[in-house]
Amino acid sequence: MIYFDSAATSFQKPPAVRAAVERAMQTCASVGRGGHQPAINAAQTVFGCRELAAELFDCEAEQVAFTMNATHGLNIAIRTLVPTGGRVVVSGFEHNAVTRPLHALHAEQRVAGQVLFSPQDTLECFEDALKSAPSAAICNYVSNVFGYVLPINGIAALCRLYDVPLIIDASQAAGTLPVSLRQTGARFIAMPGHKGLYGPQGTGLLLCADGAEPLLFGGTGSASIEQDMPDFLPDRLEAGTHNVPGIAGLAAGLRYVRMRTPEKILQKEQRLVELLHRQLSFLPRIRPFFGQAQSGVVSFIVDGVDCEEAAQKLSRYAVAVRAGVHCAPLAHQSAGTLDSGTIRVSFSDFNTPQEVTAFTRICKKLFSDRGSSES
C-alpha cells in the first residue's frame, strides 16, 4: 500500500512504538494507585514520557498533561479561556476541533486571515482583530487541509503585544516544526500523539503555561480526601486511569522524533512535496494547491471528478488518501473549495520518492482524459 494519509493518522510507526505498547501491557498497572512494582513501572513510564515531551517542546514536565487527542486538549483550553458568549479570534484555517467547541459556547468568532499561503495577510488580519481585546486567540500552526504553515511566531508576538492569551493547535506541526511553549508564550498548545509524533491513537498532549479547568472530574491518585480536583498540574487535568500502554508508545515515538530531529523530518517531507509538485504539473486535469509556506500536506482537485470518487479510484490501486472537507469547513471556505472538497496527500518520515512517482503514474492512468473514461 502507498499510505499518504498521515495527516489523519501516521500508519507506519517505528518498530519501537509497538514494542513499547506490548511491554507496558506486560509490566505496568495504574499510576498513583499503589506502591507495588507494576504501579511503580507505570509511574516511571508516564513520567518519562512527560520529560521527553517537555524536552522536545520547551516546557517543564508538570506543564505536560496527557489527553486522548488534540481535540480533547483544545476543548480543555477553550473551556478554560472562553466564557459563554465570549469573543475569539481564529485563523481562516481552523479545524472543527476549534470551531465546534466555540459554537457550543455561543462564542463570537472573528476570522483573521483567509488568503491561502500568505503569512503577511494572516499577520495583518490578526493584528487588526486582536485590537478588539478578545477573550482568546486560537490558531492552528499548519492547515490540516492544505499544509499552509501559518506564521505562528509572529502571531504569538502579536498576542503578547495585545495581551491576548493564545491557544495553538499543533496537530500538523508537532514532530516536524519547532514547537515551544516558552518561546511563543502561548497559554496552551495542543497536539495529538498519533500523527507526527508516531504514537498510538488515543494519545495526546496539552502543554499548559498556567492553570486550566478540567473537563473530567474523578480520581487522580492524589489529594484523594478533597472533593475538588487538585489545584496543581498535571493532576488537575488527568482524571481517571491513564492510557499507560498508549503513553509508553508515545514515548517511543517521541524518542524517534528526537533521534531523527523535526528539522530532518520536515526537510524530507518537503522534498516529497516538491517532487509531487513537479510531477503533477504534467497532469493537466489535476489542480493542486502549492505554496511557499507549506509542510508535508498537499490538497488537489481533479477537474470533472468528484473528490470522493477520485479517492475511491485511488484506493482500488492500494493508494490511501483522504477526500472531502477534512473536518475543516472554514479552511475550505477560505480557499474556495467548500463545495467541491479536495483530495489530500499527506506524508510522513516513512514515505519515499518512489511512492510519489508511483502515485503520479496511477493518477495519470486514472485521471487523464482516456484514463478517466476507462476507469
Tab-separated table of C-alpha atoms in Angstrom:
chain	number	residue	atom	x	y	z
A	1	MET	CA	0.000	0.000	0.000
A	2	ILE	CA	1.025	3.600	-0.671
A	3	TYR	CA	-0.077	5.315	2.532
A	4	PHE	CA	-0.460	9.068	2.059
A	5	ASP	CA	-2.850	9.861	4.925
A	6	SER	CA	-0.554	10.699	7.820
A	7	ALA	CA	-2.340	13.998	8.455
A	8	ALA	CA	-5.155	11.808	9.788
A	9	THR	CA	-3.022	9.142	11.462
A	10	SER	CA	0.527	8.015	10.853
A	11	PHE	CA	0.039	4.375	9.897
A	12	GLN	CA	3.682	3.346	9.626
A	13	LYS	CA	5.190	3.517	13.110
A	14	PRO	CA	8.728	2.986	14.346
A	15	PRO	CA	9.030	-0.651	15.490
A	16	ALA	CA	9.897	0.591	18.984
A	17	VAL	CA	6.382	2.023	19.364
A	18	ARG	CA	4.669	-1.355	19.104
A	19	ALA	CA	7.304	-2.935	21.357
A	20	ALA	CA	6.784	-0.249	23.998
A	21	VAL	CA	2.997	-0.751	23.984
A	22	GLU	CA	3.376	-4.507	24.407
A	23	ARG	CA	5.972	-4.112	27.150
A	24	ALA	CA	3.747	-1.707	29.087
A	25	MET	CA	0.811	-4.094	28.876
A	26	GLN	CA	3.007	-6.816	30.347
A	27	THR	CA	4.680	-4.773	33.102
A	28	CYS	CA	2.578	-1.723	34.024
A	29	ALA	CA	-0.503	-1.237	36.193
A	30	SER	CA	-2.025	2.167	37.123
A	31	VAL	CA	-0.226	5.384	38.041
A	32	GLY	CA	-0.638	6.503	41.653
A	33	ARG	CA	-2.765	3.532	42.659
A	34	GLY	CA	-0.256	1.548	44.672
A	35	GLY	CA	3.324	1.097	45.815
A	36	HIS	CA	3.812	-2.276	44.146
A	37	GLN	CA	6.207	-2.754	41.260
A	38	PRO	CA	3.647	-2.695	38.394
A	39	ALA	CA	2.325	0.648	39.683
A	40	ILE	CA	5.869	1.982	40.020
A	41	ASN	CA	6.609	0.830	36.465
A	42	ALA	CA	3.550	2.727	35.252
A	43	ALA	CA	4.534	5.892	37.098
A	44	GLN	CA	8.051	5.777	35.693
A	45	THR	CA	6.753	5.174	32.166
A	46	VAL	CA	4.317	8.071	32.311
A	47	PHE	CA	6.775	10.490	33.884
A	48	GLY	CA	9.434	9.500	31.381
A	49	CYS	CA	7.110	10.411	28.531
A	50	ARG	CA	6.302	13.703	30.236
A	51	GLU	CA	10.016	14.510	30.457
A	52	LEU	CA	10.578	13.653	26.799
A	53	ALA	CA	7.721	15.925	25.746
A	54	ALA	CA	8.961	18.749	27.968
A	55	GLU	CA	12.416	18.495	26.406
A	56	LEU	CA	11.063	18.470	22.858
A	57	PHE	CA	8.514	21.272	23.358
A	58	ASP	CA	10.491	23.579	25.660
A	59	CYS	CA	8.488	23.476	28.876
A	60	GLU	CA	8.514	21.880	32.317
A	61	ALA	CA	7.382	18.295	32.833
A	62	GLU	CA	4.492	19.312	35.095
A	63	GLN	CA	3.187	21.539	32.279
A	64	VAL	CA	2.579	18.468	30.105
A	65	ALA	CA	-0.912	16.993	30.507
A	66	PHE	CA	-1.941	13.783	28.777
A	67	THR	CA	-5.130	13.847	26.718
A	68	MET	CA	-6.980	11.437	24.454
A	69	ASN	CA	-6.164	13.506	21.359
A	70	ALA	CA	-5.704	17.119	20.270
A	71	THR	CA	-9.468	17.690	20.256
A	72	HIS	CA	-9.613	16.804	23.940
A	73	GLY	CA	-6.811	19.242	24.713
A	74	LEU	CA	-8.348	22.048	22.646
A	75	ASN	CA	-11.638	21.633	24.470
A	76	ILE	CA	-9.855	21.992	27.814
A	77	ALA	CA	-8.035	25.100	26.603
A	78	ILE	CA	-11.144	26.711	25.135
A	79	ARG	CA	-13.296	25.965	28.179
A	80	THR	CA	-10.598	27.485	30.383
A	81	LEU	CA	-10.249	30.759	28.489
A	82	VAL	CA	-13.502	31.445	26.642
A	83	PRO	CA	-16.667	32.371	28.551
A	84	THR	CA	-20.114	31.700	27.145
A	85	GLY	CA	-20.742	34.343	24.501
A	86	GLY	CA	-17.112	35.469	24.527
A	87	ARG	CA	-15.236	36.900	21.556
A	88	VAL	CA	-12.437	34.886	19.983
A	89	VAL	CA	-10.043	35.471	17.084
A	90	VAL	CA	-9.374	32.400	14.930
A	91	SER	CA	-7.427	31.879	11.744
A	92	GLY	CA	-9.224	31.178	8.498
A	93	PHE	CA	-7.932	27.593	8.507
A	94	GLU	CA	-9.236	26.137	11.758
A	95	HIS	CA	-10.450	22.600	12.332
A	96	ASN	CA	-13.836	21.655	13.794
A	97	ALA	CA	-11.948	20.765	16.973
A	98	VAL	CA	-11.786	24.535	17.468
A	99	THR	CA	-14.913	25.878	15.812
A	100	ARG	CA	-17.384	23.369	17.269
A	101	PRO	CA	-16.443	23.992	20.925
A	102	LEU	CA	-16.679	27.719	20.236
A	103	HIS	CA	-20.088	27.253	18.632
A	104	ALA	CA	-21.233	25.280	21.685
A	105	LEU	CA	-20.225	28.251	23.847
A	106	HIS	CA	-22.100	30.655	21.529
A	107	ALA	CA	-18.804	32.475	21.142
A	108	GLU	CA	-18.364	35.234	18.581
A	109	GLN	CA	-15.691	34.050	16.164
A	110	ARG	CA	-13.755	36.671	14.250
A	111	VAL	CA	-11.885	35.050	11.371
A	112	ALA	CA	-8.468	36.592	10.760
A	113	GLY	CA	-6.692	35.794	7.505
A	114	GLN	CA	-8.274	33.726	4.758
A	115	VAL	CA	-5.671	34.037	1.996
A	116	LEU	CA	-4.002	30.681	1.444
A	117	PHE	CA	-0.174	30.617	1.692
A	118	SER	CA	0.004	34.303	2.632
A	119	PRO	CA	1.705	34.800	6.015
A	120	GLN	CA	1.623	38.570	5.518
A	121	ASP	CA	-2.161	38.631	5.137
A	122	THR	CA	-2.547	36.342	8.155
A	123	LEU	CA	-0.404	38.598	10.338
A	124	GLU	CA	-2.090	41.808	9.211
A	125	CYS	CA	-5.555	40.377	9.835
A	126	PHE	CA	-4.588	39.011	13.238
A	127	GLU	CA	-3.165	42.336	14.341
A	128	ASP	CA	-6.340	44.137	13.325
A	129	ALA	CA	-8.544	41.586	15.082
A	130	LEU	CA	-6.508	41.490	18.291
A	131	LYS	CA	-7.091	45.200	18.854
A	132	SER	CA	-10.669	44.366	19.841
A	133	ALA	CA	-9.443	42.699	23.077
A	134	PRO	CA	-10.918	39.220	22.570
A	135	SER	CA	-11.034	36.566	25.286
A	136	ALA	CA	-8.509	34.466	23.367
A	137	ALA	CA	-6.880	33.859	20.017
A	138	ILE	CA	-6.740	30.374	18.515
A	139	CYS	CA	-4.557	29.406	15.612
A	140	ASN	CA	-3.506	26.161	14.010
A	141	TYR	CA	0.183	26.031	13.230
A	142	VAL	CA	-0.357	24.126	9.974
A	143	SER	CA	-3.575	23.740	7.983
A	144	ASN	CA	-4.622	20.101	8.030
A	145	VAL	CA	-6.134	20.549	4.550
A	146	PHE	CA	-3.503	22.490	2.607
A	147	GLY	CA	-0.307	22.225	4.649
A	148	TYR	CA	-0.125	26.018	4.933
A	149	VAL	CA	2.371	26.859	7.697
A	150	LEU	CA	0.929	29.862	9.471
A	151	PRO	CA	3.348	32.486	10.897
A	152	ILE	CA	2.878	31.232	14.433
A	153	ASN	CA	5.790	33.110	15.993
A	154	GLY	CA	4.541	36.387	14.557
A	155	ILE	CA	1.006	35.677	15.757
A	156	ALA	CA	2.356	34.786	19.192
A	157	ALA	CA	4.289	38.063	19.333
A	158	LEU	CA	1.128	39.996	18.454
A	159	CYS	CA	-0.818	38.169	21.165
A	160	ARG	CA	1.838	39.128	23.694
A	161	LEU	CA	1.754	42.725	22.479
A	162	TYR	CA	-2.026	42.977	22.866
A	163	ASP	CA	-2.131	40.785	25.993
A	164	VAL	CA	-4.433	38.182	24.453
A	165	PRO	CA	-3.984	34.558	25.550
A	166	LEU	CA	-3.094	32.258	22.661
A	167	ILE	CA	-4.107	28.653	22.037
A	168	ILE	CA	-2.038	26.859	19.387
A	169	ASP	CA	-3.330	23.787	17.587
A	170	ALA	CA	-0.094	21.994	16.728
A	171	SER	CA	-1.791	18.889	15.340
A	172	GLN	CA	0.021	19.031	11.991
A	173	ALA	CA	3.198	20.676	13.306
A	174	ALA	CA	4.351	18.568	16.242
A	175	GLY	CA	7.189	16.357	15.096
A	176	THR	CA	8.185	18.425	12.066
A	177	LEU	CA	8.232	22.105	13.087
A	178	PRO	CA	9.687	23.767	16.186
A	179	VAL	CA	7.071	23.904	18.956
A	180	SER	CA	7.987	25.879	22.068
A	181	LEU	CA	5.645	26.756	24.914
A	182	ARG	CA	8.261	29.056	26.425
A	183	GLN	CA	9.224	30.926	23.250
A	184	THR	CA	5.711	31.515	21.953
A	185	GLY	CA	4.316	32.482	25.323
A	186	ALA	CA	1.154	30.583	24.389
A	187	ARG	CA	-1.260	29.755	27.179
A	188	PHE	CA	-1.918	26.312	25.704
A	189	ILE	CA	-0.512	24.152	22.897
A	190	ALA	CA	-2.482	21.041	21.938
A	191	MET	CA	-1.267	18.143	19.825
A	192	PRO	CA	-2.158	14.511	19.106
A	193	GLY	CA	0.195	11.643	19.733
A	194	HIS	CA	-0.829	9.639	16.681
A	195	LYS	CA	0.283	11.892	13.822
A	196	GLY	CA	3.753	13.419	13.543
A	197	LEU	CA	4.812	12.017	16.914
A	198	TYR	CA	4.223	8.436	15.699
A	199	GLY	CA	2.428	7.313	18.858
A	200	PRO	CA	-0.737	5.207	19.104
A	201	GLN	CA	-4.249	6.520	18.584
A	202	GLY	CA	-5.911	7.651	21.792
A	203	THR	CA	-2.936	9.728	22.942
A	204	GLY	CA	-2.350	13.458	23.004
A	205	LEU	CA	-0.564	16.250	24.844
A	206	LEU	CA	-1.709	19.589	26.173
A	207	LEU	CA	1.082	21.979	27.114
A	208	CYS	CA	-0.162	24.380	29.783
A	209	ALA	CA	1.640	27.600	30.655
A	210	ASP	CA	-0.618	28.095	33.661
A	211	GLY	CA	-3.639	26.559	35.352
A	212	ALA	CA	-6.551	25.049	33.461
A	213	GLU	CA	-10.134	23.984	34.056
A	214	PRO	CA	-10.777	20.233	33.830
A	215	LEU	CA	-13.376	18.677	31.564
A	216	LEU	CA	-13.420	15.433	33.562
A	217	PHE	CA	-13.658	15.010	37.305
A	218	GLY	CA	-12.640	11.935	39.268
A	219	GLY	CA	-9.780	10.050	40.809
A	220	THR	CA	-6.223	11.219	40.295
A	221	GLY	CA	-4.343	9.196	42.886
A	222	SER	CA	-3.512	12.482	44.646
A	223	ALA	CA	-5.367	14.678	47.177
A	224	SER	CA	-7.989	11.952	47.405
A	225	ILE	CA	-9.711	13.327	50.532
A	226	GLU	CA	-10.601	16.559	48.726
A	227	GLN	CA	-13.765	16.582	46.592
A	228	ASP	CA	-12.425	19.309	44.340
A	229	MET	CA	-9.973	18.346	41.630
A	230	PRO	CA	-6.343	19.023	42.619
A	231	ASP	CA	-5.342	22.623	42.025
A	232	PHE	CA	-1.974	21.684	40.526
A	233	LEU	CA	-0.893	20.433	37.117
A	234	PRO	CA	-0.911	17.946	35.598
A	235	ASP	CA	-3.183	16.118	38.076
A	236	ARG	CA	-5.955	18.682	37.654
A	237	LEU	CA	-6.475	17.583	34.045
A	238	GLU	CA	-5.837	13.850	34.325
A	239	ALA	CA	-8.877	12.285	35.989
A	240	GLY	CA	-9.143	8.521	35.870
A	241	THR	CA	-6.722	5.828	34.806
A	242	HIS	CA	-4.005	6.803	32.367
A	243	ASN	CA	-3.650	5.110	28.993
A	244	VAL	CA	-0.302	3.713	30.100
A	245	PRO	CA	0.319	1.454	27.068
A	246	GLY	CA	-0.534	4.350	24.737
A	247	ILE	CA	1.709	6.734	26.655
A	248	ALA	CA	4.523	4.182	26.517
A	249	GLY	CA	4.100	4.003	22.753
A	250	LEU	CA	4.014	7.796	22.541
A	251	ALA	CA	7.282	7.975	24.472
A	252	ALA	CA	8.855	5.665	21.890
A	253	GLY	CA	7.524	7.925	19.132
A	254	LEU	CA	8.966	10.987	20.853
A	255	ARG	CA	12.344	9.265	21.083
A	256	TYR	CA	12.206	8.549	17.374
A	257	VAL	CA	11.432	12.193	16.581
A	258	ARG	CA	14.220	13.350	18.887
A	259	MET	CA	16.675	10.977	17.209
A	260	ARG	CA	15.693	11.969	13.662
A	261	THR	CA	15.053	15.636	14.626
A	262	PRO	CA	11.963	17.534	13.465
A	263	GLU	CA	14.140	19.547	11.076
A	264	LYS	CA	15.252	16.481	9.123
A	265	ILE	CA	11.760	15.002	9.056
A	266	LEU	CA	10.347	18.277	7.714
A	267	GLN	CA	13.087	18.514	5.087
A	268	LYS	CA	12.272	15.016	3.873
A	269	GLU	CA	8.539	15.710	3.692
A	270	GLN	CA	9.105	18.992	1.860
A	271	ARG	CA	11.326	17.243	-0.694
A	272	LEU	CA	8.468	14.833	-1.335
A	273	VAL	CA	6.102	17.797	-1.739
A	274	GLU	CA	8.456	19.389	-4.257
A	275	LEU	CA	8.692	16.126	-6.205
A	276	LEU	CA	4.921	15.769	-6.200
A	277	HIS	CA	4.602	19.351	-7.430
A	278	ARG	CA	6.932	18.733	-10.343
A	279	GLN	CA	5.234	15.517	-11.360
A	280	LEU	CA	1.648	16.708	-11.015
A	281	SER	CA	2.426	19.731	-13.196
A	282	PHE	CA	2.376	17.387	-16.190
A	283	LEU	CA	-1.202	16.254	-15.489
A	284	PRO	CA	-3.500	18.966	-16.856
A	285	ARG	CA	-6.710	17.792	-15.197
A	286	ILE	CA	-5.239	17.920	-11.698
A	287	ARG	CA	-5.321	21.259	-9.894
A	288	PRO	CA	-3.056	21.137	-6.811
A	289	PHE	CA	-2.653	23.748	-4.072
A	290	PHE	CA	1.010	24.567	-3.529
A	291	GLY	CA	2.666	27.497	-1.784
A	292	GLN	CA	5.924	28.721	-0.286
A	293	ALA	CA	4.879	28.243	3.334
A	294	GLN	CA	3.938	24.565	3.140
A	295	SER	CA	4.653	21.421	5.122
A	296	GLY	CA	4.140	17.804	4.062
A	297	VAL	CA	0.434	18.135	3.220
A	298	VAL	CA	-0.971	18.787	-0.282
A	299	SER	CA	-4.555	19.041	-1.499
A	300	PHE	CA	-5.697	18.805	-5.109
A	301	ILE	CA	-8.814	18.669	-7.253
A	302	VAL	CA	-9.390	16.609	-10.392
A	303	ASP	CA	-11.405	18.533	-12.955
A	304	GLY	CA	-14.666	16.781	-13.680
A	305	VAL	CA	-14.243	14.110	-10.981
A	306	ASP	CA	-15.866	14.164	-7.549
A	307	CYS	CA	-13.152	14.095	-4.881
A	308	GLU	CA	-14.689	11.157	-3.013
A	309	GLU	CA	-14.965	9.226	-6.274
A	310	ALA	CA	-11.340	10.039	-7.076
A	311	ALA	CA	-10.195	8.753	-3.678
A	312	GLN	CA	-12.146	5.543	-4.189
A	313	LYS	CA	-10.479	5.015	-7.558
A	314	LEU	CA	-7.090	5.514	-5.946
A	315	SER	CA	-7.936	3.074	-3.158
A	316	ARG	CA	-8.525	0.361	-5.751
A	317	TYR	CA	-4.861	0.796	-6.646
A	318	ALA	CA	-3.886	0.466	-2.949
A	319	VAL	CA	-3.343	4.209	-2.501
A	320	ALA	CA	-4.581	5.647	0.797
A	321	VAL	CA	-5.519	9.344	0.667
A	322	ARG	CA	-8.319	11.333	2.243
A	323	ALA	CA	-11.055	13.181	0.375
A	324	GLY	CA	-13.795	15.589	1.372
A	325	VAL	CA	-13.855	18.555	3.732
A	326	HIS	CA	-11.400	17.020	6.244
A	327	CYS	CA	-13.328	18.275	9.316
A	328	ALA	CA	-12.272	21.815	8.378
A	329	PRO	CA	-15.047	23.631	6.502
A	330	LEU	CA	-13.593	27.013	7.477
A	331	ALA	CA	-10.321	26.183	5.704
A	332	HIS	CA	-12.205	25.148	2.566
A	333	GLN	CA	-14.305	28.291	2.727
A	334	SER	CA	-11.108	30.339	2.871
A	335	ALA	CA	-9.619	28.513	-0.121
A	336	GLY	CA	-12.838	28.437	-2.175
A	337	THR	CA	-13.149	24.641	-2.124
A	338	LEU	CA	-16.077	24.210	0.253
A	339	ASP	CA	-18.437	22.999	-2.470
A	340	SER	CA	-16.019	20.532	-4.015
A	341	GLY	CA	-13.766	19.423	-1.174
A	342	THR	CA	-10.299	18.177	-2.071
A	343	ILE	CA	-8.189	15.044	-2.264
A	344	ARG	CA	-5.447	15.277	0.337
A	345	VAL	CA	-1.984	13.733	0.221
A	346	SER	CA	-0.032	13.837	3.480
A	347	PHE	CA	3.439	12.452	4.048
A	348	SER	CA	5.369	11.018	6.962
A	349	ASP	CA	9.002	10.172	7.554
A	350	PHE	CA	8.315	6.687	6.179
A	351	ASN	CA	7.284	7.719	2.667
A	352	THR	CA	9.674	7.614	-0.285
A	353	PRO	CA	10.235	9.352	-3.644
A	354	GLN	CA	9.462	6.039	-5.323
A	355	GLU	CA	5.990	6.110	-3.796
A	356	VAL	CA	5.414	9.641	-5.077
A	357	THR	CA	6.409	8.599	-8.592
A	358	ALA	CA	4.185	5.514	-8.438
A	359	PHE	CA	1.329	7.674	-7.180
A	360	THR	CA	1.610	10.166	-10.021
A	361	ARG	CA	1.693	7.313	-12.549
A	362	ILE	CA	-1.544	5.986	-11.081
A	363	CYS	CA	-3.055	9.477	-11.223
A	364	LYS	CA	-2.057	9.761	-14.867
A	365	LYS	CA	-3.675	6.418	-15.597
A	366	LEU	CA	-6.879	7.297	-13.743
A	367	PHE	CA	-7.304	10.998	-14.426
A	368	SER	CA	-6.038	11.597	-17.924
A	369	ASP	CA	-8.918	12.043	-20.371
A	370	ARG	CA	-8.531	8.484	-21.570
A	371	GLY	CA	-7.950	7.049	-18.115
A	372	SER	CA	-10.994	8.765	-16.686
A	373	SER	CA	-13.264	7.306	-19.334
A	374	GLU	CA	-11.882	3.805	-18.818
A	375	SER	CA	-11.825	3.673	-15.006
